[in-house]
Amino acid sequence: MAAGTSNYWEDLRKQARQLENELDLKLVSFSKLCTSYSHSSARDGRRDSSDTTPLLNGSSQDRMFETMAIEIEQLLARLTGVNDKMAEYTNSTGVPSLNTALMHTLQRHRDILQDYTHEFHKTKANFTAIRERENLMGSVRKDIESYKSGSGVNNRRTELFLKEHDHLRNSDRLIEETISIAMATKENMTSQRGMLKSIHSKMNTLANRFPAVNSLIQRINLRKRRDSLILGGVIGICTILLLLYAFH
């Protein structure tokens, strides 16, 4: 029965690790899609002003975004279900020491799930913001071009509008670069957090082992003292018997 429950726990852990690996790859691709979308938007803004199409590949990227978002949400839901099953298993486990180790492992998987969920929602929000801003800029650009082509007056005002538009595009580019740097920093911090968690887990394991080692050493010392007392008693009795024999 214990072997069966242990295999059930290991199967859940394998499922959790597999889903976490798939989510990690999906989130990296999702982040790259967001970055490529912003870069293509920046390049599109520097095209000739007579071309008023917002994005050449916008519709395909939007479809890809929606597909990947659905896939990631499904993976997150599956990983949440596995974590819930692991929680049910730990609640049904009767051995306190084993239950503590299982709870520690479960907490690590929950932290990973929380990090992936936060990263997904953040990347999704950034992508949506970039897309909405690009649509807004495309509408403004069309209005400017329509105004410029529809009237032969106010050229100076149109030129100012275009310059202001260029300034906005440059500001957007700087913001996108800052977001990319922040995302790279976040990935590094997540990696460092994983390393610190691993070190912390190893330290806890060593700390849990030390009491057992101390108990073993105390038992060895007690046995040594008992053996010394027995040996001393035997030697004393033998000495007394020798003395009695010698004097009689």
Short mmCIF file of C-alpha atoms in Angstrom, two decimals:
data_model
loop_
_atom_site.label_atom_id
_atom_site.label_comp_id
_atom_site.label_asym_id
_atom_site.label_seq_id
_atom_site.Cartn_x
_atom_site.Cartn_y
_atom_site.Cartn_z
CA MET A 1 0.00 0.00 0.00
CA ALA A 2 2.87 2.35 0.91
CA ALA A 3 4.65 1.52 -2.35
CA GLY A 4 1.48 2.27 -4.29
CA THR A 5 0.99 5.67 -2.65
CA SER A 6 4.67 6.47 -3.14
CA ASN A 7 4.38 5.69 -6.84
CA TYR A 8 1.28 7.90 -7.01
CA TRP A 9 3.23 10.79 -5.49
CA GLU A 10 6.16 10.29 -7.86
CA ASP A 11 3.77 10.22 -10.83
CA LEU A 12 2.28 13.53 -9.69
CA ARG A 13 5.75 15.04 -9.33
CA LYS A 14 6.72 13.86 -12.82
CA GLN A 15 3.55 15.40 -14.25
CA ALA A 16 4.25 18.67 -12.41
CA ARG A 17 7.86 18.84 -13.65
CA GLN A 18 6.80 18.04 -17.22
CA LEU A 19 4.13 20.76 -17.18
CA GLU A 20 6.59 23.23 -15.64
CA ASN A 21 9.12 22.53 -18.40
CA GLU A 22 6.45 22.98 -21.08
CA LEU A 23 5.28 26.22 -19.47
CA ASP A 24 8.84 27.53 -19.31
CA LEU A 25 9.33 26.95 -23.04
CA LYS A 26 5.91 28.41 -23.88
CA LEU A 27 6.52 31.52 -21.78
CA VAL A 28 9.89 32.12 -23.43
CA SER A 29 8.26 31.89 -26.87
CA PHE A 30 5.39 34.08 -25.66
CA SER A 31 7.84 36.74 -24.47
CA LYS A 32 9.76 36.60 -27.76
CA LEU A 33 6.49 37.04 -29.66
CA CYS A 34 5.71 40.16 -27.65
CA THR A 35 9.22 41.51 -28.27
CA SER A 36 9.10 40.78 -32.00
CA TYR A 37 5.68 42.43 -32.21
CA SER A 38 7.00 45.61 -30.61
CA HIS A 39 10.09 45.62 -32.86
CA SER A 40 8.00 45.11 -35.99
CA SER A 41 5.76 47.95 -34.85
CA ALA A 42 8.79 50.19 -34.45
CA ARG A 43 10.08 49.27 -37.89
CA ASP A 44 6.64 49.82 -39.34
CA GLY A 45 6.57 53.31 -37.86
CA ARG A 46 9.76 54.19 -39.73
CA ARG A 47 8.36 53.17 -43.12
CA ASP A 48 7.47 55.63 -45.79
CA SER A 49 4.66 57.93 -44.68
CA SER A 50 2.61 57.14 -47.77
CA ASP A 51 2.07 53.57 -46.49
CA THR A 52 -0.71 53.74 -43.93
CA THR A 53 -1.00 50.00 -43.19
CA PRO A 54 -0.52 49.57 -39.42
CA LEU A 55 1.27 46.24 -39.51
CA LEU A 56 2.21 43.87 -42.29
CA ASN A 57 1.96 40.76 -40.11
CA GLY A 58 -0.31 42.13 -37.41
CA SER A 59 -3.22 39.77 -38.01
CA SER A 60 -1.02 36.65 -38.07
CA GLN A 61 0.78 37.77 -34.92
CA ASP A 62 -2.54 38.43 -33.23
CA ARG A 63 -3.73 34.93 -34.07
CA MET A 64 -0.47 33.46 -32.85
CA PHE A 65 -0.79 35.48 -29.65
CA GLU A 66 -4.31 34.25 -29.00
CA THR A 67 -3.34 30.63 -29.70
CA MET A 68 -0.31 30.71 -27.42
CA ALA A 69 -2.29 32.45 -24.67
CA ILE A 70 -4.92 29.70 -24.76
CA GLU A 71 -2.24 26.98 -24.68
CA ILE A 72 -0.49 28.58 -21.72
CA GLU A 73 -3.78 29.01 -19.84
CA GLN A 74 -4.55 25.33 -20.41
CA LEU A 75 -1.09 24.32 -19.12
CA LEU A 76 -1.53 26.53 -16.06
CA ALA A 77 -4.91 24.95 -15.39
CA ARG A 78 -3.44 21.44 -15.71
CA LEU A 79 -0.53 22.32 -13.40
CA THR A 80 -2.99 23.78 -10.88
CA GLY A 81 -4.93 20.51 -10.97
CA VAL A 82 -1.76 18.48 -10.36
CA ASN A 83 -0.84 20.73 -7.42
CA ASP A 84 -4.33 20.25 -5.97
CA LYS A 85 -3.93 16.47 -6.22
CA MET A 86 -0.55 16.73 -4.50
CA ALA A 87 -2.15 18.79 -1.73
CA GLU A 88 -4.86 16.14 -1.26
CA TYR A 89 -2.19 13.45 -1.06
CA THR A 90 -0.17 15.33 1.58
CA ASN A 91 -3.32 15.83 3.67
CA SER A 92 -3.99 12.08 3.59
CA THR A 93 -0.43 11.10 4.54
CA GLY A 94 -0.18 9.89 8.14
CA VAL A 95 3.57 10.02 8.88
CA PRO A 96 4.46 13.52 10.24
CA SER A 97 8.09 13.55 9.07
CA LEU A 98 7.13 12.30 5.60
CA ASN A 99 4.25 14.76 5.47
CA THR A 100 6.64 17.65 6.24
CA ALA A 101 8.93 16.71 3.36
CA LEU A 102 5.98 16.38 1.00
CA MET A 103 4.61 19.76 2.06
CA HIS A 104 8.00 21.35 1.39
CA THR A 105 8.06 19.85 -2.12
CA LEU A 106 4.47 20.92 -2.74
CA GLN A 107 5.28 24.50 -1.68
CA ARG A 108 8.13 24.64 -4.21
CA HIS A 109 5.77 23.56 -7.01
CA ARG A 110 3.20 26.13 -5.87
CA ASP A 111 5.83 28.90 -5.92
CA ILE A 112 6.83 27.91 -9.47
CA LEU A 113 3.17 27.94 -10.54
CA GLN A 114 2.70 31.38 -9.00
CA ASP A 115 5.79 32.74 -10.78
CA TYR A 116 4.67 31.35 -14.14
CA THR A 117 1.15 32.72 -13.70
CA HIS A 118 2.47 36.17 -12.80
CA GLU A 119 4.89 36.18 -15.75
CA PHE A 120 2.13 35.09 -18.16
CA HIS A 121 -0.31 37.80 -17.07
CA LYS A 122 2.43 40.43 -17.17
CA THR A 123 3.56 39.48 -20.68
CA LYS A 124 -0.04 39.30 -21.87
CA ALA A 125 -0.76 42.77 -20.46
CA ASN A 126 2.37 44.20 -22.12
CA PHE A 127 1.40 42.67 -25.46
CA THR A 128 -2.14 44.00 -25.22
CA ALA A 129 -0.86 47.48 -24.33
CA ILE A 130 1.54 47.49 -27.28
CA ARG A 131 -1.18 46.34 -29.66
CA GLU A 132 -3.65 48.95 -28.45
CA ARG A 133 -1.03 51.68 -28.68
CA GLU A 134 -0.11 50.56 -32.19
CA ASN A 135 -3.74 50.63 -33.27
CA LEU A 136 -4.10 54.10 -31.82
CA MET A 137 -0.95 55.33 -33.54
CA GLY A 138 -2.07 53.80 -36.82
CA SER A 139 -5.38 55.64 -36.57
CA VAL A 140 -3.61 58.91 -35.81
CA ARG A 141 -1.24 58.36 -38.71
CA LYS A 142 -4.14 57.74 -41.07
CA ASP A 143 -5.88 60.89 -39.89
CA ILE A 144 -2.72 62.91 -40.43
CA GLU A 145 -2.17 61.50 -43.90
CA SER A 146 -5.81 62.05 -44.79
CA TYR A 147 -5.67 65.62 -43.60
CA LYS A 148 -2.41 66.22 -45.45
CA SER A 149 -3.64 64.76 -48.75
CA GLY A 150 -7.15 66.29 -48.50
CA SER A 151 -6.06 69.91 -48.14
CA GLY A 152 -3.30 71.94 -49.66
CA VAL A 153 -3.15 74.39 -46.73
CA ASN A 154 -1.81 74.28 -43.22
CA ASN A 155 1.33 72.46 -44.35
CA ARG A 156 3.18 73.89 -41.40
CA ARG A 157 0.68 72.38 -38.96
CA THR A 158 0.86 69.03 -40.73
CA GLU A 159 4.65 69.08 -40.49
CA LEU A 160 4.40 69.76 -36.78
CA PHE A 161 2.00 66.87 -36.41
CA LEU A 162 4.43 64.59 -38.20
CA LYS A 163 7.33 65.72 -36.05
CA GLU A 164 5.26 65.15 -32.93
CA HIS A 165 4.38 61.71 -34.23
CA ASP A 166 8.08 60.93 -34.70
CA HIS A 167 8.76 62.05 -31.15
CA LEU A 168 6.04 59.73 -29.90
CA ARG A 169 7.48 56.83 -31.88
CA ASN A 170 10.93 57.45 -30.41
CA SER A 171 9.44 57.57 -26.94
CA ASP A 172 7.65 54.28 -27.58
CA ARG A 173 10.89 52.72 -28.75
CA LEU A 174 12.67 53.79 -25.57
CA ILE A 175 9.82 52.41 -23.45
CA GLU A 176 9.93 49.09 -25.31
CA GLU A 177 13.69 48.84 -24.77
CA THR A 178 13.16 49.53 -21.07
CA ILE A 179 10.49 46.81 -20.91
CA SER A 180 12.86 44.34 -22.60
CA ILE A 181 15.61 45.15 -20.10
CA ALA A 182 13.16 44.77 -17.21
CA MET A 183 11.97 41.39 -18.51
CA ALA A 184 15.56 40.17 -18.87
CA THR A 185 16.29 41.34 -15.32
CA LYS A 186 13.19 39.54 -14.08
CA GLU A 187 14.30 36.31 -15.75
CA ASN A 188 17.71 36.58 -14.08
CA MET A 189 16.10 37.24 -10.70
CA THR A 190 13.80 34.23 -11.18
CA SER A 191 16.82 32.06 -11.94
CA GLN A 192 18.64 33.34 -8.85
CA ARG A 193 15.53 32.74 -6.77
CA GLY A 194 15.47 29.12 -7.92
CA MET A 195 19.12 28.71 -6.93
CA LEU A 196 18.48 30.23 -3.50
CA LYS A 197 15.50 27.92 -2.97
CA SER A 198 17.66 24.92 -3.85
CA ILE A 199 20.35 26.03 -1.37
CA HIS A 200 17.71 26.63 1.29
CA SER A 201 16.28 23.16 0.71
CA LYS A 202 19.69 21.56 1.09
CA MET A 203 20.34 23.52 4.30
CA ASN A 204 17.01 22.34 5.73
CA THR A 205 17.87 18.76 4.85
CA LEU A 206 21.23 19.03 6.65
CA ALA A 207 19.57 20.70 9.64
CA ASN A 208 17.05 17.86 9.86
CA ARG A 209 19.83 15.31 9.76
CA PHE A 210 21.93 16.86 12.54
CA PRO A 211 19.60 15.86 15.42
CA ALA A 212 19.73 12.24 14.31
CA VAL A 213 23.55 12.37 14.17
CA ASN A 214 23.73 13.91 17.66
CA SER A 215 21.41 11.23 19.05
CA LEU A 216 23.56 8.50 17.52
CA ILE A 217 26.73 9.99 19.02
CA GLN A 218 25.13 10.17 22.49
CA ARG A 219 24.07 6.52 22.27
CA ILE A 220 27.60 5.53 21.28
CA ASN A 221 29.07 7.45 24.24
CA LEU A 222 26.62 5.83 26.68
CA ARG A 223 27.53 2.39 25.42
CA LYS A 224 31.25 3.18 25.74
CA ARG A 225 30.77 4.29 29.37
CA ARG A 226 28.75 1.18 30.15
CA ASP A 227 31.44 -1.05 28.63
CA SER A 228 34.11 0.80 30.64
CA LEU A 229 32.20 0.26 33.88
CA ILE A 230 31.70 -3.44 33.13
CA LEU A 231 35.39 -3.85 32.25
CA GLY A 232 36.45 -2.01 35.42
CA GLY A 233 34.18 -4.18 37.55
CA VAL A 234 35.55 -7.37 36.02
CA ILE A 235 39.14 -6.21 36.56
CA GLY A 236 38.38 -5.27 40.21
CA ILE A 237 36.76 -8.64 40.95
CA CYS A 238 39.67 -10.50 39.36
CA THR A 239 42.15 -8.46 41.42
CA ILE A 240 40.33 -9.22 44.70
CA LEU A 241 40.20 -12.93 43.87
CA LEU A 242 43.94 -12.95 43.09
CA LEU A 243 44.73 -11.21 46.39
CA LEU A 244 42.57 -13.64 48.37
CA TYR A 245 44.23 -16.57 46.65
CA ALA A 246 47.69 -15.15 47.31
CA PHE A 247 47.11 -14.63 51.05
CA HIS A 248 45.48 -18.03 51.58
#
